[in-house]
Amino acid sequence: MSHAHHEVHYSNRTGWLRASVLGANDGILSVASLVIGVAASGAAPSVVLLTGIAGLVSGALSMAAGEYVSVQSQADTEQADLVKEQAELKRNPQFELKELTQIYVERGLTPTLAHEVAVQLTEKNALEAHARDEIGLSETLAAQPIHAAMASALSFTVGAIFPIVAAWLSPAHIAALVVGIVSTLALMISGGLSSYAGGVPLYKGIVRVTIGGILAMLVTAWIGSLFGTHV
């Protein structure tokens, strides 16, 4: 009996994974830093909580807008390359065929086989062949602005919930400490999940996310304690 063979690859996750990891880490770290800084200044618990909520709302919207603009710019560039390549295919198809053949030769095919492959792929879909093998574009890796924006905003919100809930439930005199501990654990989880989704060892994501996060929160707490409630 023959069994269907299906390999799971990680490259098709890069678009949403990048936006999700960036959003979650930013949600945890930026809101935690805000909350810790304000809490360390001696502000009232209501002010600390309001700061966290404001940071969540503004941060999620900012992340969504920024991610959309960034990825849309990439999509515009990709589209411009496709338009240019389509024009070249119409203007000089023989040159484009030779160009595609040479690409396959450089990848290890014999000139005869490379030419045959180039001809068949050109007959099937010339633009798709050139987009994939000459420009490096594919449907899997194509920029998707709306998906990236939604993933970024949602993951930011999920990440920001951890420090906000920690600030809400903890006593005022240890709020900064509790938020720091909870946020550090959340960063470790986020780093581990991103490594797992990306197919790399868990410790890599955990270490690189957590160390930077702890340093950022410590600096923010120090600044908040210096200025006090007069700022």
C-alpha angles and dihedrals in degrees: 000000000000119000126207110252117212124174121203111224127190102209093082088063097058096096100054094028093058093048093044096048093045092047096047095046092046091047093052097041103039096045092041090051091049093048094044093048094050093042091050089054090063097250121161117272091246090056091048092051093046090051091054093049092047089049091051095051097042093041095050092049092045092049092049094049094044094047092047093051092045097048093040089056088053090048091050090052091049091050091049089053091051092050090050092048092048090054091050091051090054095043100045113007094164093056090048090051091052089047092053091046091053091051090057092045090054088051092058108272122129114254092250094050092041090054092048092050091047092051094049094046091047091052091049099045118334096186093050091050094050093043092054102037104028104031099025098236125139137168091247095055098034117130113260109189099184094047091048093048093049093046091048095049094044095047091046090054093049091049094047092053092071098063092038094054090044091053091046096051101037126086113261096244093058099029094112092051095046093047090049094051095045092046092049090053090047091051090051091052092047092049092048094049092048090051091048093049091047094049097242130121112287096233092063094062094039095052099045094046098042100047094053091044094052092049092050093050093047092052091048092049090050093051092047092051091050096053098038120188094319092088 
